[in-house]
Amino acid sequence: MKTYTGNSVLKGIAIGNIYKYQKNNAKAERKAIIDIAGELDRFEDALEVAKGQLEILYREAVNHVGAEQAFIFDIHKMMLEDEDYLSCIRQSITQGINAEYAVQTAGKKFEELFASMDDEYMKARAVDMRDISDRVLSVLMGTAGDEITAKGPVIVIADDLTPSETVKMDKSKILAFVTIKGSLNSHTAILARSMNIPSLVNTSLLFEEISDGMLAVVDGFTGKLIVNPDEKVYAEMLQKQENWHLEEAEYKLLKGKENVTTGGKSIEIYANIGNVSDIDSVIESDAGGIGLFRSEFLYLGREDFPSEEEQYRCYKKVIDAMDGKKVIIRTLDIGADKKADYFQLESEENPALGYRAIRICLDKPEIFETQLRAIYRAAAGAKVGIMFPMIISIEEITRIKEIVTRVKEDLKREGYQIGEAELGIMVETPAAALMADELAKEVDFFSIGTNDLTQYTLAIDRQNPKLEKYCDTHHPAVLRLIRMITESAHKAGIWVGICGELAGDTDLTATFLDMGIDELSVSPSLVLRVRGAVRKI
Ligand code: PEP
Ligand code: MG
C-alpha cells in the first residue's frame, strides 16, 4: 500500500483500477525486419483495431454531440481505407522496414502533401492525416493515445490534462481524475467538479511508480490517493464511500424546494455547463437555469470551427432541455489554457493576459458573428442571456452591440425567427470591477467570474499549482470587489450573479446573500449543497 497526497478538487470517494493516461507523442524508430509477412500482418491487424476505434468513437460522438461533429470520425475511417496511403505503407514494409516506421513516414508524407494543396478544405485535412497515422501508430506501439481504452470505469491518472484532452474523454469511463500537475482552478478541475467525481490535482506522485490496473482509492475528503490499499484501509474506504452516498442522497431530498433562508430571503441557484452532454446532470440537480454555458468547449477537441448549424443545434438542445428556464450562453472564451490548433494562436509569454476571449471575437468578427447567429436563432421563443467574457471597457460593449444589431438585422432579413436575449458581461477583470458603475448602465446583467477576477486581482496564475498556498480564495480584496460590483449593478437596476467557482463555496453563501447577490451559478454537483446552505441561513 502506498499513499500520495494531492489537492482535492471535490469531496467524494472513488475506488477502482488505475488507468494511466499517456499523451500520444510516441515516436517510432526505424528497424530492419526479416519476417516481412508477419510484419504485414501486424500492420493489417493494427489497421483493423484503429478502424474499430473510429467506429466506436463515431457512435459515441453521435450520441453525445450529434452527427455533424461525429462525422470527422467517419472521414478518418475513410482515410484509413485510402489505397495510396495504404500501399505506401505496405511497400515500405515489403522493403524490410518495421510497420511503426512505415506508418510514421507515410503519415508525414501525406500530411505534407495535403498541407501543400491550394484548396483550403484539402489543406485542413493535413492534420487528419497526422491524426489517423498517430492512431495506427499508437495501436502498433501499444500506447493508449487519447482515448480511454479500458473496458470499465477507471481512475484516470495523468501527468496533466488540457481542456481539449478532457473534453474528448468518454466521461462514462471515469471514476476519478488524478493529475500530477494542475491547479484547483484549472478547467480540468472545473470539469471534474461538474461531473461530480472526486479528483486530485498537484499530486505527489511519479508516473513511473504506478501501472495500469492497480487497485486504488481516491479520497477527495483528505486529498489522498491510496494505491494497493491493505484490507483494513480498503474496508474503511468502502464505509466512507457508503457514508458519502448517503449524504448525497440526503441532498437529493432538497429537490423541488426553494432557495430561501429561514428569514425569507431568496436567491437563484443556476448551473454551469461546458457541453450539451452536461445537461442531464443539470436536470438531475434541479438547477433554476443555466448561469454559464462555457461555449468555447464546443470549439475544443476538434479540427475545425463548428458551423452555425452545428452550434445552433447544440444551443437549441440545451435550451429545449431546460424547458423554459433561463439559459445564459457565454460567447467564445478561447485562448490562455483553452486552445484549439485550428485557431492558429501564437504562443505567448503571458497567455492569461493575452490574445483571448472577446479580444479574438472583436478581431475576427466572422467567428463571432457565426456564433451570435446560432445563439439568436436558438433563442427564438426562449429565455436566453448572452454574456461576453474578459470585458475591460465600454468601447468593447459598444462594438459588441453594433455587431449584435447587425447580426439580428441579417437574420430577420433572411427570414429567421430570432429570440430577444438579455445582454450581459462577465465581470472578471479588475478593470471591469472598478468600472462597474459605468458598465452597468450599458448591459442587462453582470456575472462575476471569480476565477479570473481572483487571478488578476491577486496576481496569482490560476494554472500554477505552486501558487496555491498563496491563493486565499476569501481574500478581502476580492470580496470587496464583489460587494462593489453588486452595489453598482443594483444602483443601475440590473441583476448580478457569480459564476466562478467561489459561487459554490458554502462558507460564503451567507456573505453573498448579505451582499445582495441575485444568482449563484455553480457546478451541477453543487446546486443542492448550495441550496442546503441557503436554507440553513
Ligand atoms: C471565471 O473566470 O470565473 C469564469 C467563470 O470563467 P472561466 O473559469 O471559464 O475563465
Ligand atoms: Mg474567466
PDB file of C-alpha atoms in Angstrom, residues 330-333 352 354 356-362 368 386-401 423-436 438-440 442-443 445-449 452-453 456 485:
ATOM      1  CA  ARG A 330     -21.116  32.896 -22.745  1.00  0.00           C
ATOM      2  CA  THR A 331     -19.572  33.661 -26.108  1.00  0.00           C
ATOM      3  CA  LEU A 332     -16.301  32.047 -27.072  1.00  0.00           C
ATOM      4  CA  ASP A 333     -13.625  32.376 -24.375  1.00  0.00           C
ATOM      5  CA  ALA A 352      -3.758  34.625 -19.463  1.00  0.00           C
ATOM      6  CA  GLY A 354      -3.050  37.682 -23.920  1.00  0.00           C
ATOM      7  CA  ARG A 356      -8.127  35.594 -25.854  1.00  0.00           C
ATOM      8  CA  ALA A 357     -11.896  35.687 -25.461  1.00  0.00           C
ATOM      9  CA  ILE A 358     -13.647  38.879 -26.601  1.00  0.00           C
ATOM     10  CA  ARG A 359     -10.363  40.222 -27.973  1.00  0.00           C
ATOM     11  CA  ILE A 360     -10.297  37.431 -30.570  1.00  0.00           C
ATOM     12  CA  CYS A 361     -14.025  37.792 -31.254  1.00  0.00           C
ATOM     13  CA  LEU A 362     -13.801  41.509 -31.949  1.00  0.00           C
ATOM     14  CA  PHE A 368     -18.121  35.984 -33.520  1.00  0.00           C
ATOM     15  CA  ILE A 386     -25.718  36.158 -23.810  1.00  0.00           C
ATOM     16  CA  MET A 387     -22.662  37.246 -21.902  1.00  0.00           C
ATOM     17  CA  PHE A 388     -19.268  38.364 -23.033  1.00  0.00           C
ATOM     18  CA  PRO A 389     -16.008  37.326 -21.377  1.00  0.00           C
ATOM     19  CA  MET A 390     -12.946  39.373 -20.368  1.00  0.00           C
ATOM     20  CA  ILE A 391     -14.534  42.789 -20.820  1.00  0.00           C
ATOM     21  CA  ILE A 392     -12.392  45.762 -19.825  1.00  0.00           C
ATOM     22  CA  SER A 393     -14.089  48.780 -21.422  1.00  0.00           C
ATOM     23  CA  ILE A 394     -17.269  50.485 -22.589  1.00  0.00           C
ATOM     24  CA  GLU A 395     -15.829  50.653 -26.112  1.00  0.00           C
ATOM     25  CA  GLU A 396     -15.892  46.856 -26.280  1.00  0.00           C
ATOM     26  CA  ILE A 397     -19.567  46.816 -25.300  1.00  0.00           C
ATOM     27  CA  THR A 398     -20.341  49.451 -27.928  1.00  0.00           C
ATOM     28  CA  ARG A 399     -18.632  47.371 -30.609  1.00  0.00           C
ATOM     29  CA  ILE A 400     -20.360  44.188 -29.419  1.00  0.00           C
ATOM     30  CA  LYS A 401     -23.752  45.899 -29.612  1.00  0.00           C
ATOM     31  CA  LEU A 423     -27.058  41.002 -22.885  1.00  0.00           C
ATOM     32  CA  GLY A 424     -24.617  40.813 -20.005  1.00  0.00           C
ATOM     33  CA  ILE A 425     -20.930  40.815 -19.283  1.00  0.00           C
ATOM     34  CA  MET A 426     -18.605  38.727 -17.221  1.00  0.00           C
ATOM     35  CA  VAL A 427     -17.019  40.922 -14.598  1.00  0.00           C
ATOM     36  CA  GLU A 428     -13.735  39.100 -14.260  1.00  0.00           C
ATOM     37  CA  THR A 429     -11.071  41.733 -14.770  1.00  0.00           C
ATOM     38  CA  PRO A 430     -10.136  44.350 -12.158  1.00  0.00           C
ATOM     39  CA  ALA A 431     -10.830  46.937 -14.892  1.00  0.00           C
ATOM     40  CA  ALA A 432     -14.437  45.815 -15.250  1.00  0.00           C
ATOM     41  CA  ALA A 433     -14.853  45.629 -11.471  1.00  0.00           C
ATOM     42  CA  LEU A 434     -13.571  49.162 -10.994  1.00  0.00           C
ATOM     43  CA  MET A 435     -15.668  50.476 -13.880  1.00  0.00           C
ATOM     44  CA  ALA A 436     -18.755  48.528 -12.804  1.00  0.00           C
ATOM     45  CA  GLU A 438     -20.298  52.806 -15.812  1.00  0.00           C
ATOM     46  CA  LEU A 439     -20.556  49.353 -17.390  1.00  0.00           C
ATOM     47  CA  ALA A 440     -23.796  48.591 -15.524  1.00  0.00           C
ATOM     48  CA  GLU A 442     -24.746  49.524 -20.733  1.00  0.00           C
ATOM     49  CA  VAL A 443     -25.918  45.965 -20.080  1.00  0.00           C
ATOM     50  CA  PHE A 445     -26.795  41.896 -16.128  1.00  0.00           C
ATOM     51  CA  PHE A 446     -23.410  41.150 -14.615  1.00  0.00           C
ATOM     52  CA  SER A 447     -21.959  37.731 -13.953  1.00  0.00           C
ATOM     53  CA  ILE A 448     -18.889  37.808 -11.749  1.00  0.00           C
ATOM     54  CA  GLY A 449     -16.150  35.443 -12.879  1.00  0.00           C
ATOM     55  CA  ASP A 452     -10.200  35.169 -13.300  1.00  0.00           C
ATOM     56  CA  LEU A 453     -11.089  38.080 -11.042  1.00  0.00           C
ATOM     57  CA  TYR A 456      -5.911  39.133 -11.855  1.00  0.00           C
ATOM     58  CA  ILE A 485     -19.752  45.253  -8.322  1.00  0.00           C
TER      59      ILE A 485
END
